[in-house]
Every structure is written in C-alpha cells, then in structure tokens.
Amino acid sequence: QVQLVESGGGLVQPGGSLRLSCAALGSIFSINTMGWYRQIPGKERELVTTIGFGGRTTYADSVKGRFTISRDNAKSTLYLQMNSLKPEDTAVYYCNVKWRLNGNAYDYWGQGTQVTVSS
C-alpha cells in the first residue's frame, strides 16, 4: 500500500512564497518519477513539474523560474518551493509518484493541498 501525504499549503499574498512537502509512505519502487499537479474547480488537472530519480526535472512554462521541485530519496519526500506566487497559481496541488516494474504501471496520488494566492 502506498500513501502520499502532502503539507504546506495555505493562503499567501501575491509575490509571496510557499513550500509544499509530500511524504511517500509504503512500498515504493525507488526508481520512480515524482511530480506536482494542480487543479482549479471546473478545469482539468494540469502538470506543474516533475523530477526523476536521478534529479532530471521538467516544468510547465507558467512556473519556470518561479517554482523549484526537489526530492530527498533517503526520506522518500518530495518538495515544491514556490516563489513569486501569482493569483493564477491558486489551485489544489497534488503530489504524484509513478513507476513501471515488470511490465506493470504504478500511479499514486496524494489527497491534495489548497494553495490560495490573494491579497
């Protein structure tokens, strides 16, 4: 059983910063890709950023230069440092981990944490 537990969301003013964390619990294959997605009510969930086991990262154009993803493999924890936040960053942020092993695909999600950027 795999569980992803997110923390760090909240209310912040435009231009402010937040740091999200995601603790991965359970039997997780070490060679995986972790990422953050976000969703606004009425819209599809969108990819924000991903990081591979070796540290290779991808970012959505809308967050490049402002958000930084990182991971601590020893602690099975994922982080998202969000700087220069904008009102359009307001969303529920979800942690994700996925991997393939012996022909099977594994894909797990956290419960989501609300980020609100407002003055």
PDB file of C-alpha atoms in Angstrom, residues 2-117:
ATOM      1  CA  VAL A   2       1.275   3.449  -0.937  1.00  0.00           C
ATOM      2  CA  GLN A   3       0.236   6.705   0.680  1.00  0.00           C
ATOM      3  CA  LEU A   4       1.291  10.236  -0.262  1.00  0.00           C
ATOM      4  CA  VAL A   5       0.829  12.832   2.455  1.00  0.00           C
ATOM      5  CA  GLU A   6       1.029  16.481   1.414  1.00  0.00           C
ATOM      6  CA  SER A   7       1.534  19.513   3.604  1.00  0.00           C
ATOM      7  CA  GLY A   8       2.449  23.178   3.339  1.00  0.00           C
ATOM      8  CA  GLY A   9      -0.464  24.726   1.506  1.00  0.00           C
ATOM      9  CA  GLY A  10      -2.222  27.859   2.663  1.00  0.00           C
ATOM     10  CA  LEU A  11      -3.011  31.482   1.956  1.00  0.00           C
ATOM     11  CA  VAL A  12      -0.282  33.803   0.723  1.00  0.00           C
ATOM     12  CA  GLN A  13      -0.184  37.275  -0.777  1.00  0.00           C
ATOM     13  CA  PRO A  14       0.868  37.831  -4.385  1.00  0.00           C
ATOM     14  CA  GLY A  15       4.639  37.828  -4.613  1.00  0.00           C
ATOM     15  CA  GLY A  16       4.954  35.589  -1.595  1.00  0.00           C
ATOM     16  CA  SER A  17       6.366  32.093  -1.201  1.00  0.00           C
ATOM     17  CA  LEU A  18       5.208  28.685  -0.031  1.00  0.00           C
ATOM     18  CA  ARG A  19       6.893  25.324   0.261  1.00  0.00           C
ATOM     19  CA  LEU A  20       4.911  22.148  -0.255  1.00  0.00           C
ATOM     20  CA  SER A  21       6.044  18.759   1.003  1.00  0.00           C
ATOM     21  CA  CYS A  22       4.915  15.262   0.098  1.00  0.00           C
ATOM     22  CA  ALA A  23       5.913  12.275   2.201  1.00  0.00           C
ATOM     23  CA  ALA A  24       5.700   8.960   0.369  1.00  0.00           C
ATOM     24  CA  LEU A  25       4.840   6.048   2.650  1.00  0.00           C
ATOM     25  CA  GLY A  26       4.714   2.357   1.884  1.00  0.00           C
ATOM     26  CA  SER A  27       6.262   0.104  -0.733  1.00  0.00           C
ATOM     27  CA  ILE A  28       7.539   2.472  -3.376  1.00  0.00           C
ATOM     28  CA  PHE A  29       9.937   1.347  -6.069  1.00  0.00           C
ATOM     29  CA  SER A  30      12.973   3.535  -5.770  1.00  0.00           C
ATOM     30  CA  ILE A  31      13.387   4.316  -9.455  1.00  0.00           C
ATOM     31  CA  ASN A  32      10.353   6.474  -9.996  1.00  0.00           C
ATOM     32  CA  THR A  33       9.162   9.814 -11.238  1.00  0.00           C
ATOM     33  CA  MET A  34       7.532  12.192  -8.790  1.00  0.00           C
ATOM     34  CA  GLY A  35       5.631  15.322  -9.624  1.00  0.00           C
ATOM     35  CA  TRP A  36       3.226  18.044  -8.689  1.00  0.00           C
ATOM     36  CA  TYR A  37      -0.045  18.726 -10.461  1.00  0.00           C
ATOM     37  CA  ARG A  38      -2.699  21.327  -9.777  1.00  0.00           C
ATOM     38  CA  GLN A  39      -6.387  21.686 -10.405  1.00  0.00           C
ATOM     39  CA  ILE A  40      -8.870  24.536 -10.395  1.00  0.00           C
ATOM     40  CA  PRO A  41     -12.583  23.729  -9.962  1.00  0.00           C
ATOM     41  CA  GLY A  42     -14.146  23.059 -13.334  1.00  0.00           C
ATOM     42  CA  LYS A  43     -10.822  22.518 -15.085  1.00  0.00           C
ATOM     43  CA  GLU A  44      -8.666  19.507 -15.787  1.00  0.00           C
ATOM     44  CA  ARG A  45      -5.734  18.669 -13.577  1.00  0.00           C
ATOM     45  CA  GLU A  46      -2.551  20.089 -15.088  1.00  0.00           C
ATOM     46  CA  LEU A  47       1.076  19.113 -14.761  1.00  0.00           C
ATOM     47  CA  VAL A  48       3.206  21.627 -12.888  1.00  0.00           C
ATOM     48  CA  THR A  49       6.571  19.911 -12.562  1.00  0.00           C
ATOM     49  CA  THR A  50       8.244  16.505 -12.375  1.00  0.00           C
ATOM     50  CA  ILE A  51      11.528  15.090 -11.138  1.00  0.00           C
ATOM     51  CA  GLY A  52      13.105  11.737 -11.909  1.00  0.00           C
ATOM     52  CA  PHE A  53      15.023   9.554  -9.504  1.00  0.00           C
ATOM     53  CA  GLY A  54      18.293  10.948 -10.858  1.00  0.00           C
ATOM     54  CA  GLY A  55      17.125  14.526 -10.472  1.00  0.00           C
ATOM     55  CA  ARG A  56      16.095  15.403 -14.006  1.00  0.00           C
ATOM     56  CA  THR A  57      13.303  17.989 -13.903  1.00  0.00           C
ATOM     57  CA  THR A  58      10.570  19.368 -16.137  1.00  0.00           C
ATOM     58  CA  TYR A  59       8.445  22.466 -15.582  1.00  0.00           C
ATOM     59  CA  ALA A  60       5.319  23.940 -17.078  1.00  0.00           C
ATOM     60  CA  ASP A  61       6.083  27.202 -18.857  1.00  0.00           C
ATOM     61  CA  SER A  62       3.818  29.077 -16.456  1.00  0.00           C
ATOM     62  CA  VAL A  63       6.022  28.271 -13.434  1.00  0.00           C
ATOM     63  CA  LYS A  64       9.527  28.236 -14.911  1.00  0.00           C
ATOM     64  CA  GLY A  65      11.870  30.442 -12.950  1.00  0.00           C
ATOM     65  CA  ARG A  66       9.468  30.688 -10.012  1.00  0.00           C
ATOM     66  CA  PHE A  67       8.945  27.099  -8.808  1.00  0.00           C
ATOM     67  CA  THR A  68      11.610  24.564  -7.874  1.00  0.00           C
ATOM     68  CA  ILE A  69      10.986  20.856  -7.407  1.00  0.00           C
ATOM     69  CA  SER A  70      13.337  18.696  -5.351  1.00  0.00           C
ATOM     70  CA  ARG A  71      13.362  15.319  -3.697  1.00  0.00           C
ATOM     71  CA  ASP A  72      15.091  13.568  -0.837  1.00  0.00           C
ATOM     72  CA  ASN A  73      15.304   9.926  -1.864  1.00  0.00           C
ATOM     73  CA  ALA A  74      16.527   8.822   1.568  1.00  0.00           C
ATOM     74  CA  LYS A  75      13.397  10.278   3.147  1.00  0.00           C
ATOM     75  CA  SER A  76      11.076   9.467   0.225  1.00  0.00           C
ATOM     76  CA  THR A  77       9.939  13.061   0.317  1.00  0.00           C
ATOM     77  CA  LEU A  78       9.110  15.461  -2.476  1.00  0.00           C
ATOM     78  CA  TYR A  79       9.205  19.248  -2.207  1.00  0.00           C
ATOM     79  CA  LEU A  80       7.932  22.195  -4.203  1.00  0.00           C
ATOM     80  CA  GLN A  81       9.338  25.633  -3.475  1.00  0.00           C
ATOM     81  CA  MET A  82       7.014  28.251  -4.920  1.00  0.00           C
ATOM     82  CA  ASN A  83       8.257  31.834  -5.173  1.00  0.00           C
ATOM     83  CA  SER A  84       6.794  34.989  -6.720  1.00  0.00           C
ATOM     84  CA  LEU A  85       3.342  33.495  -6.421  1.00  0.00           C
ATOM     85  CA  LYS A  86       0.548  34.902  -8.562  1.00  0.00           C
ATOM     86  CA  PRO A  87      -3.230  34.759  -8.112  1.00  0.00           C
ATOM     87  CA  GLU A  88      -3.388  32.391 -11.095  1.00  0.00           C
ATOM     88  CA  ASP A  89      -1.336  29.880  -9.097  1.00  0.00           C
ATOM     89  CA  THR A  90      -4.355  29.384  -6.840  1.00  0.00           C
ATOM     90  CA  ALA A  91      -5.375  25.731  -7.038  1.00  0.00           C
ATOM     91  CA  VAL A  92      -5.367  22.426  -5.225  1.00  0.00           C
ATOM     92  CA  TYR A  93      -1.893  20.941  -5.595  1.00  0.00           C
ATOM     93  CA  TYR A  94      -1.487  17.173  -5.835  1.00  0.00           C
ATOM     94  CA  CYS A  95       1.602  15.055  -5.345  1.00  0.00           C
ATOM     95  CA  ASN A  96       2.110  12.102  -7.686  1.00  0.00           C
ATOM     96  CA  VAL A  97       4.509   9.180  -7.929  1.00  0.00           C
ATOM     97  CA  LYS A  98       4.683   6.688 -10.767  1.00  0.00           C
ATOM     98  CA  TRP A  99       6.904   3.868 -11.930  1.00  0.00           C
ATOM     99  CA  ARG A 100       6.948   0.774 -14.090  1.00  0.00           C
ATOM    100  CA  LEU A 101       8.107  -2.602 -12.830  1.00  0.00           C
ATOM    101  CA  ASN A 102       7.949  -5.995 -14.504  1.00  0.00           C
ATOM    102  CA  GLY A 103       5.531  -4.716 -17.111  1.00  0.00           C
ATOM    103  CA  ASN A 104       3.156  -3.165 -14.594  1.00  0.00           C
ATOM    104  CA  ALA A 105       2.457   0.545 -14.224  1.00  0.00           C
ATOM    105  CA  TYR A 106       2.012   2.100 -10.788  1.00  0.00           C
ATOM    106  CA  ASP A 107       0.499   5.563 -10.283  1.00  0.00           C
ATOM    107  CA  TYR A 108      -0.381   7.101  -6.925  1.00  0.00           C
ATOM    108  CA  TRP A 109      -1.816  10.459  -5.829  1.00  0.00           C
ATOM    109  CA  GLY A 110      -1.921  12.483  -2.663  1.00  0.00           C
ATOM    110  CA  GLN A 111      -5.100  13.958  -1.235  1.00  0.00           C
ATOM    111  CA  GLY A 112      -4.262  17.490  -2.379  1.00  0.00           C
ATOM    112  CA  THR A 113      -3.412  20.687  -0.559  1.00  0.00           C
ATOM    113  CA  GLN A 114      -5.020  24.055  -1.219  1.00  0.00           C
ATOM    114  CA  VAL A 115      -2.852  26.982  -2.265  1.00  0.00           C
ATOM    115  CA  THR A 116      -4.568  30.369  -2.369  1.00  0.00           C
ATOM    116  CA  VAL A 117      -2.769  33.472  -3.608  1.00  0.00           C
TER     117      VAL A 117
END
